[in-house]
Coordinates of C-alpha atoms in Angstrom, one line a residue:
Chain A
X1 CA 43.6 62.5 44.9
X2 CA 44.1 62.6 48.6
X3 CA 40.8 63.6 50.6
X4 CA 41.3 66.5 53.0
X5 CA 40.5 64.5 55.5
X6 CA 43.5 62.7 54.9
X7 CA 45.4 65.3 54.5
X8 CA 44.4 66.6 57.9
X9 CA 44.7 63.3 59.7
X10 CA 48.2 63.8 59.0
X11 CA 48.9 67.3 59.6
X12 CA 47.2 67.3 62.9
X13 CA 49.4 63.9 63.8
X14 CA 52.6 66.3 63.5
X15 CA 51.2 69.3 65.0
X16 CA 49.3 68.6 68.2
X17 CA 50.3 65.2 68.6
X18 CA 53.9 65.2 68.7
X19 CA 54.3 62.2 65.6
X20 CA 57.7 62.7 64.9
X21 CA 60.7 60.7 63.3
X22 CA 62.7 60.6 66.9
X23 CA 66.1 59.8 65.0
X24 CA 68.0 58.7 61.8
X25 CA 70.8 57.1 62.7
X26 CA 73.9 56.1 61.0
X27 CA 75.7 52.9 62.0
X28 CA 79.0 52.8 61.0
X29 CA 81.7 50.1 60.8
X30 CA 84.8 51.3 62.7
X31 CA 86.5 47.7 62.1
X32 CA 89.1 48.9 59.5
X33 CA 90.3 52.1 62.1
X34 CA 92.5 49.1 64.0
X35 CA 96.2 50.1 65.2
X36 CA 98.9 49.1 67.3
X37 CA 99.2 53.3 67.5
X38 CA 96.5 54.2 69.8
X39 CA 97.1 58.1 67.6
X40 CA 96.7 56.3 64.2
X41 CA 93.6 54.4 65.2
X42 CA 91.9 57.9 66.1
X43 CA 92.3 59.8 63.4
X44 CA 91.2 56.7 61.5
X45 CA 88.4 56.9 63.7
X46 CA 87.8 61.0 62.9
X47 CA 88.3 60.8 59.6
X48 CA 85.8 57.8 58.5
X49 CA 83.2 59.1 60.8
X50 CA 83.4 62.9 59.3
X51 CA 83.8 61.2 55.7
X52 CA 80.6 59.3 55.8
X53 CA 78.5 61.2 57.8
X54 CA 79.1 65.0 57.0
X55 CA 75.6 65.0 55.2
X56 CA 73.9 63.6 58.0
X57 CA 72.3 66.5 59.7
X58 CA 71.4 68.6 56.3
X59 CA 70.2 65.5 54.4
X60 CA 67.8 65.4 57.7
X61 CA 66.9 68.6 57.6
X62 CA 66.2 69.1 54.0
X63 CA 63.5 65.6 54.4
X64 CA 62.4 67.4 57.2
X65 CA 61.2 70.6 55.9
X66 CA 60.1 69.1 52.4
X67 CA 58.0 66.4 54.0
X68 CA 56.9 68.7 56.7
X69 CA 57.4 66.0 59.8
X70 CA 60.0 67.2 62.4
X71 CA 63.1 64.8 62.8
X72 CA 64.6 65.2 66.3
X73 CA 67.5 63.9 66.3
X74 CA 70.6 62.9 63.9
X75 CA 72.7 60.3 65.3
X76 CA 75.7 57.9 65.2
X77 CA 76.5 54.2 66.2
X78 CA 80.0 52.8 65.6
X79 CA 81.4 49.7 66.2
X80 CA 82.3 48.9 70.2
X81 CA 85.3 50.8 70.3
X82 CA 86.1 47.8 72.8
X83 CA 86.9 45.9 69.5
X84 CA 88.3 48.6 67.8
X85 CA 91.1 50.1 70.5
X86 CA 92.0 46.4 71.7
X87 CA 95.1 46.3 69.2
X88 CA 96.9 49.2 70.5
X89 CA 98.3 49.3 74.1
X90 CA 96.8 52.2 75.6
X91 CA 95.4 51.3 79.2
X92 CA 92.8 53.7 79.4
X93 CA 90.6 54.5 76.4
X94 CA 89.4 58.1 77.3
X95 CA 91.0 59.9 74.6
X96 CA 89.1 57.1 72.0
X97 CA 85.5 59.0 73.2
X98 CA 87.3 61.9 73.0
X99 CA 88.0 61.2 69.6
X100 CA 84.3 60.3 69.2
X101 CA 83.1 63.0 70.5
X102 CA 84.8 65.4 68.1
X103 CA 83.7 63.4 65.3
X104 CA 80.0 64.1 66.5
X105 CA 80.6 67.9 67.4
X106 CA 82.3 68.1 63.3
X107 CA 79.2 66.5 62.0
X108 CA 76.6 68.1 63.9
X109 CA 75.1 65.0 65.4
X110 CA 73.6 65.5 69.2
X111 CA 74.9 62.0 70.3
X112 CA 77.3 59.1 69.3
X113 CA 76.7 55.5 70.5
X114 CA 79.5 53.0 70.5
X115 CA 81.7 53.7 74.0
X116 CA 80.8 49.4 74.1
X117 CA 81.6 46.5 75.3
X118 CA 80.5 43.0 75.0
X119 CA 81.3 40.5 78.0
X120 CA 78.0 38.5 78.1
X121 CA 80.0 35.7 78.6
X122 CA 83.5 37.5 79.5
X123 CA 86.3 39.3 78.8
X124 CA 89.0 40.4 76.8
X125 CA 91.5 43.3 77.9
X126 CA 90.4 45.5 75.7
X127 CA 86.7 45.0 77.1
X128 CA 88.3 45.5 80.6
X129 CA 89.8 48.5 79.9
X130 CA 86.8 50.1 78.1
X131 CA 85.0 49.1 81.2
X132 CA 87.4 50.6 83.4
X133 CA 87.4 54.0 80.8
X134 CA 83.8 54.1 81.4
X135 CA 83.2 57.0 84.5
X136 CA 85.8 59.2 83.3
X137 CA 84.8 58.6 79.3
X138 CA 81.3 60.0 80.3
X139 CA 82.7 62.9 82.7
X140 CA 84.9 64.0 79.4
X141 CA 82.8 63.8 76.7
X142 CA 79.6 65.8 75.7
X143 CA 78.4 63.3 73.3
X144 CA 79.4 60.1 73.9
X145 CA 77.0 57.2 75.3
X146 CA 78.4 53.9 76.3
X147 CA 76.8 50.8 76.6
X148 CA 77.5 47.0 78.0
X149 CA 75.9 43.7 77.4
X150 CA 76.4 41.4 80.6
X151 CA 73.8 38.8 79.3
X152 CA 72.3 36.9 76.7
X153 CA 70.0 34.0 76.5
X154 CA 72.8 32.0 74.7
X155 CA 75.7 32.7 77.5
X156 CA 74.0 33.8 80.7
X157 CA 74.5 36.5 83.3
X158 CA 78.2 37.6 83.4
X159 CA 77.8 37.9 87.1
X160 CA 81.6 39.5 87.1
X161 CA 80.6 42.2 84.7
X162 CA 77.7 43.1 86.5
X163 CA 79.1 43.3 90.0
X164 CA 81.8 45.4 87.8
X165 CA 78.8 47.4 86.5
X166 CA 77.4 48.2 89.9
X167 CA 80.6 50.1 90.5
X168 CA 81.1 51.5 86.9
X169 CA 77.3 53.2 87.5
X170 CA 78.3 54.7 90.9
X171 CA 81.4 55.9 89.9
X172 CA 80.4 57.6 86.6
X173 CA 77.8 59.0 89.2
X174 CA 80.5 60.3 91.2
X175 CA 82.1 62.4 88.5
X176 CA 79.7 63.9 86.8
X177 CA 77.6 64.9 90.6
X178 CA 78.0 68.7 89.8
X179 CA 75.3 67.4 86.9
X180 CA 72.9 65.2 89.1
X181 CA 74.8 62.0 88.1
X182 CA 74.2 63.3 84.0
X183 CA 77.2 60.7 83.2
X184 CA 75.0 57.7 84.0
X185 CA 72.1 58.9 81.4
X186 CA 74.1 57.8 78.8
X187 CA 75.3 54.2 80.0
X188 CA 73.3 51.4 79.6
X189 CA 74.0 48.1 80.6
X190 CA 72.0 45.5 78.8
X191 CA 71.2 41.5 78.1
X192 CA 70.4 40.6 74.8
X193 CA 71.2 43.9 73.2
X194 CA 70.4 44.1 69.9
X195 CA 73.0 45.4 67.0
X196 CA 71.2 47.9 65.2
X197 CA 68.9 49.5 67.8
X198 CA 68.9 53.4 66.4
X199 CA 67.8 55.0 70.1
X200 CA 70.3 56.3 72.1
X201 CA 72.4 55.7 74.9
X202 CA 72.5 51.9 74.1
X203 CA 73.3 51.9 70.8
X204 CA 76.1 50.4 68.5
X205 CA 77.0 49.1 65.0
X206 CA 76.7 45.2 65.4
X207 CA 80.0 43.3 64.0
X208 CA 77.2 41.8 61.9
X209 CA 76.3 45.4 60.4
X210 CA 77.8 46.6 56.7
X211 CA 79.7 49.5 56.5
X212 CA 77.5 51.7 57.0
X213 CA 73.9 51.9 57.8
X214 CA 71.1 53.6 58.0
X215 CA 68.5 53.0 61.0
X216 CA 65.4 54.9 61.7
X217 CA 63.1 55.1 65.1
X218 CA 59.6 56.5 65.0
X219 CA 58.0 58.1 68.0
X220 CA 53.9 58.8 68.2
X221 CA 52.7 58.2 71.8
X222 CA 50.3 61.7 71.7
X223 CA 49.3 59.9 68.7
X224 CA 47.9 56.4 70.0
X225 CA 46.7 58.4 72.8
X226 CA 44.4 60.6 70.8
X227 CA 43.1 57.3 68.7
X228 CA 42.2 56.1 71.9
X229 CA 40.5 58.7 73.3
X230 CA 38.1 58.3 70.5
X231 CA 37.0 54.8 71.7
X232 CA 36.5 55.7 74.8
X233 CA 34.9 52.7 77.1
X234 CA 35.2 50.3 73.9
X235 CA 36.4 46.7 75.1
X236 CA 40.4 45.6 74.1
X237 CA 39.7 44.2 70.8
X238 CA 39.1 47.8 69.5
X239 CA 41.6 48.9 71.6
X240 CA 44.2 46.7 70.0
X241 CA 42.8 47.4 66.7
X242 CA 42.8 50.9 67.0
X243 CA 46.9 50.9 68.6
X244 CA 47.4 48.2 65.7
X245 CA 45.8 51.0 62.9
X246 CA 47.6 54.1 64.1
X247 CA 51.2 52.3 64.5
X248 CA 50.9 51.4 61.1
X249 CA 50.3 55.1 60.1
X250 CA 53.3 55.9 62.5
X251 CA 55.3 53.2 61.3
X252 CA 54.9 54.5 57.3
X253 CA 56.2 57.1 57.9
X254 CA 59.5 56.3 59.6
X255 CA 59.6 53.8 56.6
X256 CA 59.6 56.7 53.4
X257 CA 62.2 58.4 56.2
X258 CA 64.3 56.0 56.0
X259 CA 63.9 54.8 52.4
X260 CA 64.4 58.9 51.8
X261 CA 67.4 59.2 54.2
X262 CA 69.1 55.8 52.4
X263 CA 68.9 57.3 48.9
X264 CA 69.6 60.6 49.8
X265 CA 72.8 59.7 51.8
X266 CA 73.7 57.1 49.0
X267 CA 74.0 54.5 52.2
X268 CA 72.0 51.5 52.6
X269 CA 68.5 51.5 54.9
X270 CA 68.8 48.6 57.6
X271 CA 65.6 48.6 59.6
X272 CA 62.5 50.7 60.8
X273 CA 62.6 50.4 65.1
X274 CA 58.9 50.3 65.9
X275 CA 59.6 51.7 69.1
X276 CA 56.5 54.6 71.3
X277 CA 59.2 56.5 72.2
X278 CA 57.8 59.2 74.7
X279 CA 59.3 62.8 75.7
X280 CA 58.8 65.0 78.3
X281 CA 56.7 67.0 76.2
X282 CA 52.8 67.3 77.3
X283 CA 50.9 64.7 75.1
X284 CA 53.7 62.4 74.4
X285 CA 53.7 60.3 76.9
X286 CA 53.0 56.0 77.5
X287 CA 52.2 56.2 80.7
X288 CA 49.7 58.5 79.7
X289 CA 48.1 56.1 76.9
X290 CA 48.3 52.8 80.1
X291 CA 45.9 55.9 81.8
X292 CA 43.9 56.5 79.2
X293 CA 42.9 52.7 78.7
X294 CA 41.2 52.9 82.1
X295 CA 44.1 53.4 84.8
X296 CA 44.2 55.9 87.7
X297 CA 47.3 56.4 87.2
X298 CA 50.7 54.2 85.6
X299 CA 51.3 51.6 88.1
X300 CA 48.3 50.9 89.6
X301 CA 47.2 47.4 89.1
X302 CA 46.3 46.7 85.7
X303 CA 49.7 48.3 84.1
X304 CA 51.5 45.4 82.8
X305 CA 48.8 44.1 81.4
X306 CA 47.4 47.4 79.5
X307 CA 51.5 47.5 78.4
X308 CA 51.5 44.3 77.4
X309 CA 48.5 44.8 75.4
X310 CA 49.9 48.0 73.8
X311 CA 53.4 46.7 73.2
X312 CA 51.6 44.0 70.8
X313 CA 49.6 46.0 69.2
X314 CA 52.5 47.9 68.6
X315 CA 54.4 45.4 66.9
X316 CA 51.4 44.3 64.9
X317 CA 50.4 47.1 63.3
X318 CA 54.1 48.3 62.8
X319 CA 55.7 45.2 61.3
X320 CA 53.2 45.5 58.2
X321 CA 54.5 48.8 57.5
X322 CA 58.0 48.2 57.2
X323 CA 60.2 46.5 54.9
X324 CA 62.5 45.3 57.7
X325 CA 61.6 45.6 61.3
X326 CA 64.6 45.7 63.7
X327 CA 66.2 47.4 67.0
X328 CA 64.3 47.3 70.1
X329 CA 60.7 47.7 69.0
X330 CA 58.5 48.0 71.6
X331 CA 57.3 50.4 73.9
X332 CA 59.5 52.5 76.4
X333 CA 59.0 53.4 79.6
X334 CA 61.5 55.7 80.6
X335 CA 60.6 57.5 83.4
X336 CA 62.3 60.7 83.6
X337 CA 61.5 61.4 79.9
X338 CA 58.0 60.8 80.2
X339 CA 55.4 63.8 82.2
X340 CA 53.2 61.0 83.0
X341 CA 55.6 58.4 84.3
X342 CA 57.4 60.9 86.4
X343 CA 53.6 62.2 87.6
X344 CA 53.4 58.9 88.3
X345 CA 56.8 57.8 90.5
X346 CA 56.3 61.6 92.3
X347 CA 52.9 59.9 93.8
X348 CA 54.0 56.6 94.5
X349 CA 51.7 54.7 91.9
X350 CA 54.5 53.7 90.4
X351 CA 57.6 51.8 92.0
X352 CA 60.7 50.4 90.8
X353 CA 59.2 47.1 91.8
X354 CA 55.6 47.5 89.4
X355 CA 58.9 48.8 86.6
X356 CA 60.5 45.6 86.4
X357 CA 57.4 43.4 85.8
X358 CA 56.3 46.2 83.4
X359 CA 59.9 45.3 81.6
X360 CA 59.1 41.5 81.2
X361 CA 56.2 42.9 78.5
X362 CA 57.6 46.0 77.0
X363 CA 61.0 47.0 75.1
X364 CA 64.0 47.9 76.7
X365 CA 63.9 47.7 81.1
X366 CA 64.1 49.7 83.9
X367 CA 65.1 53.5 81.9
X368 CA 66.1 56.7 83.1
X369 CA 65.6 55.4 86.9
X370 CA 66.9 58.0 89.7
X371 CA 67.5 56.3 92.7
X372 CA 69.2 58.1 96.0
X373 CA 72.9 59.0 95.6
X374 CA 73.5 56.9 98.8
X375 CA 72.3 53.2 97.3
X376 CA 75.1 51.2 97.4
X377 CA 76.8 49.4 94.2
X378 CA 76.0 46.1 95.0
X379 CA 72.3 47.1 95.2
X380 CA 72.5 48.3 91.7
X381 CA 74.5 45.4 90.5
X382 CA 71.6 43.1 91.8
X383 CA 68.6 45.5 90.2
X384 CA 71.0 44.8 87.0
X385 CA 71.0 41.2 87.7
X386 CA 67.2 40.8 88.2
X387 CA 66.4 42.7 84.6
X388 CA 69.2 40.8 83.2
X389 CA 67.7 37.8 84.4
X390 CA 63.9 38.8 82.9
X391 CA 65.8 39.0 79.7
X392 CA 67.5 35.9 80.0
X393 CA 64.5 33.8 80.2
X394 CA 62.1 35.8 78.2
X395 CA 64.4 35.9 75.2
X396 CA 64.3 39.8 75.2
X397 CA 66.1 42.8 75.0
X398 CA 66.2 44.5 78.6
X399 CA 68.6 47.2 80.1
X400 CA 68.9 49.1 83.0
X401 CA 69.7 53.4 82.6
X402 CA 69.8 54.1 86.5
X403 CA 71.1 57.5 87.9
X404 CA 72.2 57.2 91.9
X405 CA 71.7 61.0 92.1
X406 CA 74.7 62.3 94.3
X407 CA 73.8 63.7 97.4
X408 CA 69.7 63.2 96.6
X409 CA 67.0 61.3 98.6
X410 CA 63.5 60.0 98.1
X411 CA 61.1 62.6 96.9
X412 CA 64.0 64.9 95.2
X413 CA 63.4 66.0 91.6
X414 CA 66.5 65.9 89.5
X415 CA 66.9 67.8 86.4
X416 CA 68.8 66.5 83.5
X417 CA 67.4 68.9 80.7
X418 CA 66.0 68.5 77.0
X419 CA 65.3 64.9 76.1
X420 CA 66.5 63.8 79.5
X421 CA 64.0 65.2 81.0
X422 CA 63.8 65.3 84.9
X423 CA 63.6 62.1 87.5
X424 CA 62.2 62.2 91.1
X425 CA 64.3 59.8 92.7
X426 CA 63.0 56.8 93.8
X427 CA 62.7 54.2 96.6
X428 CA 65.0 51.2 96.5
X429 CA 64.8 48.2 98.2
X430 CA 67.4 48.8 101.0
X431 CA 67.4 44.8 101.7
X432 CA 71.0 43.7 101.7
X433 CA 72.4 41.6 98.8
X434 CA 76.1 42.3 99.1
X435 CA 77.1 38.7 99.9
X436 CA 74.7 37.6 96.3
X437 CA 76.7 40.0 94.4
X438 CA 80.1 39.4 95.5
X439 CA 79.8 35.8 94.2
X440 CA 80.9 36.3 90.6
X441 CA 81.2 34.0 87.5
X442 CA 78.4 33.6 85.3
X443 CA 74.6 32.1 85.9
X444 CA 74.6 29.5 83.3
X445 CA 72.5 29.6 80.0
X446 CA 68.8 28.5 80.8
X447 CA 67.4 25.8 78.9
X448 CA 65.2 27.9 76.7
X449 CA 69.0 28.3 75.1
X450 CA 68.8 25.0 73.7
X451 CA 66.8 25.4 70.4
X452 CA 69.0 23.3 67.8
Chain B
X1 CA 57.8 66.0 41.9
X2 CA 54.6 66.7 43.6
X3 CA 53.3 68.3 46.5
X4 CA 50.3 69.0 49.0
X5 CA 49.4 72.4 49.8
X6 CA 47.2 72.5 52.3
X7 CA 45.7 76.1 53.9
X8 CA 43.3 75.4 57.4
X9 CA 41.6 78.5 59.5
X10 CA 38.9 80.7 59.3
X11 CA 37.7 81.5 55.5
X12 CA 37.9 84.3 53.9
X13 CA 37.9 86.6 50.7
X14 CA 41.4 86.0 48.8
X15 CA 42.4 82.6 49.9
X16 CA 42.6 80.8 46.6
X17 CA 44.1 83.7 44.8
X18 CA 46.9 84.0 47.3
X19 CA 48.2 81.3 47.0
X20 CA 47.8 81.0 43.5
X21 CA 49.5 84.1 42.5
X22 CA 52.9 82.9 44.5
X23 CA 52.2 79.3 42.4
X24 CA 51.8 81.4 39.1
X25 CA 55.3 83.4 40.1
X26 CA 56.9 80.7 40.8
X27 CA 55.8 78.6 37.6
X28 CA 54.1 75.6 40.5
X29 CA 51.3 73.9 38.3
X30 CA 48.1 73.1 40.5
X31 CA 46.9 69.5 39.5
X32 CA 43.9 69.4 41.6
X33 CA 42.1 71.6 44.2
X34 CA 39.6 70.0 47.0
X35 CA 37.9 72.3 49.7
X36 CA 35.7 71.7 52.8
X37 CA 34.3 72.9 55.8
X38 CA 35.3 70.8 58.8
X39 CA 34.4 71.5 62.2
X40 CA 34.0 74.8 61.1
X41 CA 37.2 75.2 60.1
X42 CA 37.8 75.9 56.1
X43 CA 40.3 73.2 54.7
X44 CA 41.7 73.3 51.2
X45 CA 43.7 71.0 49.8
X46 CA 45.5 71.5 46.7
X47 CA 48.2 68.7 44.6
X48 CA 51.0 70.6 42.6
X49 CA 53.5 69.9 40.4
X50 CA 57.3 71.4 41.5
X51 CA 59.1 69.9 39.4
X52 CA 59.4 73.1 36.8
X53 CA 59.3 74.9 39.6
X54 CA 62.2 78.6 39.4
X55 CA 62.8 78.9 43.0
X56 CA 64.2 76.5 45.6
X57 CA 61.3 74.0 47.7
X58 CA 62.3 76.4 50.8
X59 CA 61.6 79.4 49.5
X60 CA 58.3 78.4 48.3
X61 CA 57.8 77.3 52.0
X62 CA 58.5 79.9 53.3
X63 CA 56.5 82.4 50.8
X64 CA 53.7 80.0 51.7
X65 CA 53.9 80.2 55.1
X66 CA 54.0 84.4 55.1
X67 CA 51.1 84.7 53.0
X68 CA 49.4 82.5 55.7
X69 CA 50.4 84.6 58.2
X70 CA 49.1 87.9 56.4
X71 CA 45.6 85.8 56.2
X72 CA 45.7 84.2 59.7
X73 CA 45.6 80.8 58.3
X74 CA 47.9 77.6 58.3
X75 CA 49.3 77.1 54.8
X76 CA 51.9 74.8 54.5
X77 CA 53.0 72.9 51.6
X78 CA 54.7 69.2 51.7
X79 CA 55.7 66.1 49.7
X80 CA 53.0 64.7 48.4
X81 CA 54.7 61.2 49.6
X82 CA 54.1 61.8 53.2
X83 CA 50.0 61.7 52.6
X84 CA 50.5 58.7 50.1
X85 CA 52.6 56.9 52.4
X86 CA 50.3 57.0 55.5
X87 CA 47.3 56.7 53.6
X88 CA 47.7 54.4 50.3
X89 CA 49.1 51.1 50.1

């Protein structure tokens, strides 16, 4: 018999601090929806994402209330629809995330991943034109979230495609300004992205992926915050130890989730993402548990190594609680979805500079950044470059999610609502690096490539 | 299948036989039954059987939950999984 103690441990996890499942996503294979017909291909499209996930959201639901630990969101990944439009000879492929973004309102999911394409080392035309699709894709759709890998240990930094990207980010900017730039919360651009991360905006269904798929992310920052408030002072072996404990507990949980979700749903369980995935909800914050090991604030010298400390611990305790580990796993440090991080860029603790060597420890890279509307493309192309280039070397997943707020300068506070949360915007570097940028072709692979 | 009912707040006269009257209309067989005072705060913990249970999990939820709003408590009942999965390896 479980103690009450136990019992309790648990309860108060959910209740006052914030452990939730963040999503259940379903990856699905969009390989056989192929046709010259750009028409065809969409319905396929429609119809094989409403056939297999129509009992997404209630099978979600139903494991939510029986188990009593909320599930936030219900989500989808398809195959880069890059790959999938390429055969027909539309030039623009709007109306494809159109297409998905019907799928996702008929289903009930809050976001679909998949708008995707894959030029690490170049491209095809059916990559360009995705590329090109990109601002207006995200101006028309409600749902949709699009995502681009420019790099990978193995190829190097497609230089073009980021150059490219530098635009794409402005110009989705520029048509969704009414919003605060909304457009360029859901586009990622990434180096060594991996094929079955469940978190929104940057993910997909790998070509390497079944069918179909189901992929679960746990969330618990208020939770690893709490543990360590109880060791207060105690030096970092019991702090690791105590992140190591409770992300085991956190992890468990998105593992009978997903085991639940698979059976239920009748569709095979690919991986457990061990990712801290903060909110803007009070309590559920990283920055928040960086503070609580000792820091002023999140920033403030000391930050990338209390990350890098909690990122492993992370890892440890989670990869003993899941049958297979997979996605991004790690920490993220989104800052507009995060009270503390946002607490933390409104006082200037934390700059875009102490960001990017936080990313060389932690999952994922410079998140949810808003910088002023009037930073120029090939500034963002070169913030691109530089994370591209930490994930390069380092054999890592990094990304950048920046918003060039329309109109907005340092110190503004831009609202994107919900999950989004709200960024101040930012200080760039305004140093010049147009003529680095307009070089093109590709940085070749390093030599940590070379591992045969 | 089983399940954890668990009731936290302030204790008082009528607790146990709340619930168990909605468990004894509902045909919910109570397995085992642990209390304790923790921090002051009355906690009861109680493992059921639902499986020959003659009314849908949610309704019994819900049922739960009103009586624990008539008696200013917390009662909440949930797969006993969840617990097991945290807890036992």
């Amino acid at each position: 018999m479980l103690s009450p103690f136990e019992v309790i441990e648990t309860i108060k996890m959910i209740q006052e601090e914030n452990l939730d499942i963040r999503t259940i996503t379903m990856g699905i294979s969009l390989r056989d929806c192929c046709s010259s017909d750009g028409k065809v291909a969409r319905v396929k499209i429609y119809d094989k994402i409403t056939r297999l996930a129509c009992n997404l959201v209630r099978v979600g639901e139903e494991i939510a209330q029986e188990y009593g630990i909320p599930i936030i969101n219900k989500r989808i990944a398809v195959t880069p629809i890059s790959l999938v439009a390429e055969s027909c000879d539309e030039e623009r492929y709007v109306q494809f995330a159109q297409a998905l973004d019907r799928s996702a309102e008929a289903v009930g999911v809050n976001f679909i991943g998949g708008f995707t394409a894959l030029v690490h080392k170049g491209y095809t035309g059916g990559d360009r034109r995705l590329i090109d699709s990109i601002p207006e894709a995200l101006s028309a759709t409600r749902k949709v979230c699009a995502s681009v890998n420019v790099a990978t240990t193995k190829a190097g930094i497609n230089m073009d495609a980021v150059r490219e990207m530098g635009s794409v980010v402005k110009e989705t900017a520029r048509l969704t300004a009414a919003e605060g730039g909304l457009g360029c919360c859901k586009l990622v651009v990434f180096a060594n992205v991996p094929e079955d991360n469940p978190f929104m905006a940057g993910a997909f269904h790998g070509v390497g992926e079944p069918e179909c798929v189901i992929n679960v992310g746990v969330s618990g920052p208020g939770v690893v915050k709490s543990a360590l408030e109880r060791v207060k002072g105690a030096d970092f072996g019991t702090v690791s130890e105590t992140i190591k404990k409770t992300a085991f507990k956190i992890t468990r949980m998105g593992q009978l989730v997903a085991q639940e979700a698979s059976r239920r749903l009748n569709v095979p369980f690919g991986i457990v993402d061990l990712s801290l995935a903060p909110t803007p909800a009070i309590g559920d914050s990283v920055a928040l548990i960086l503070e609580e090991m000792g820091l002023e604030q999140c920033g403030a010298p000391g930050t990338t190594a209390a990350l890098a400390l909690l990122n492993d611990a992370v890892k440890k305790g989670g990869t003993m609680a899941s049958s297979y580990v997979g996605g991004l796993s790690g920490a993220f440090i989104p800052v507009s979805e995060d009270a503390g991080m946002i607490a933390a860029a409104t006082s200037g603790a934390l700059t875009i500079e102490k960001l990017e060597a936080m990313t060389s420890v932690c999952s994922v890279g410079l998140d949810m950044i808003v910088v002023p509307g009037s930073t120029s493309a090939s500034t963002i192309a070169a913030i691109i470059a530089d994370e591209a280039a930490i994930g390069m070397i380092n054999n890592k997943t990094t990304a950048v999610r920046i918003i060039p707020a329309p109109g907005k300068k340092v110190g503004d506070l831009v609202e994107f609502g919900g999950l989004l949360g709200s960024g101040p915007v930012m200080r760039v570097n305004e140093y010049n690096c147009e003529e680095f940028i307009r070089r093109g072709g590709r940085i070749p692979a390093p030599i940590q490539s070379m591992r045969n | 299948m089983r399940a954890v009912i668990s009731v936290i707040g302030k204790d008082r006269v009528g607790i146990i036989a709340g619930v168990s009257k909605i468990l004894v209309d509902t045909n919910v067989n109570i397995l085992d039954i642990s209390q304790t005072i923790m921090q002051e705060i009355f906690t009861m913990v109680m493992l059921v059987d639902i499986s020959r249970a003659n009314t849908p999990f949610t309704t019994l939820s819900d049922d739960l939950k009103e009586l624990g709003n008539t008696l200013g408590l917390s009662i909440q009942i949930q797969h006993e999984d969840i617990f097991n999965s945290m807890h036992r390896i």
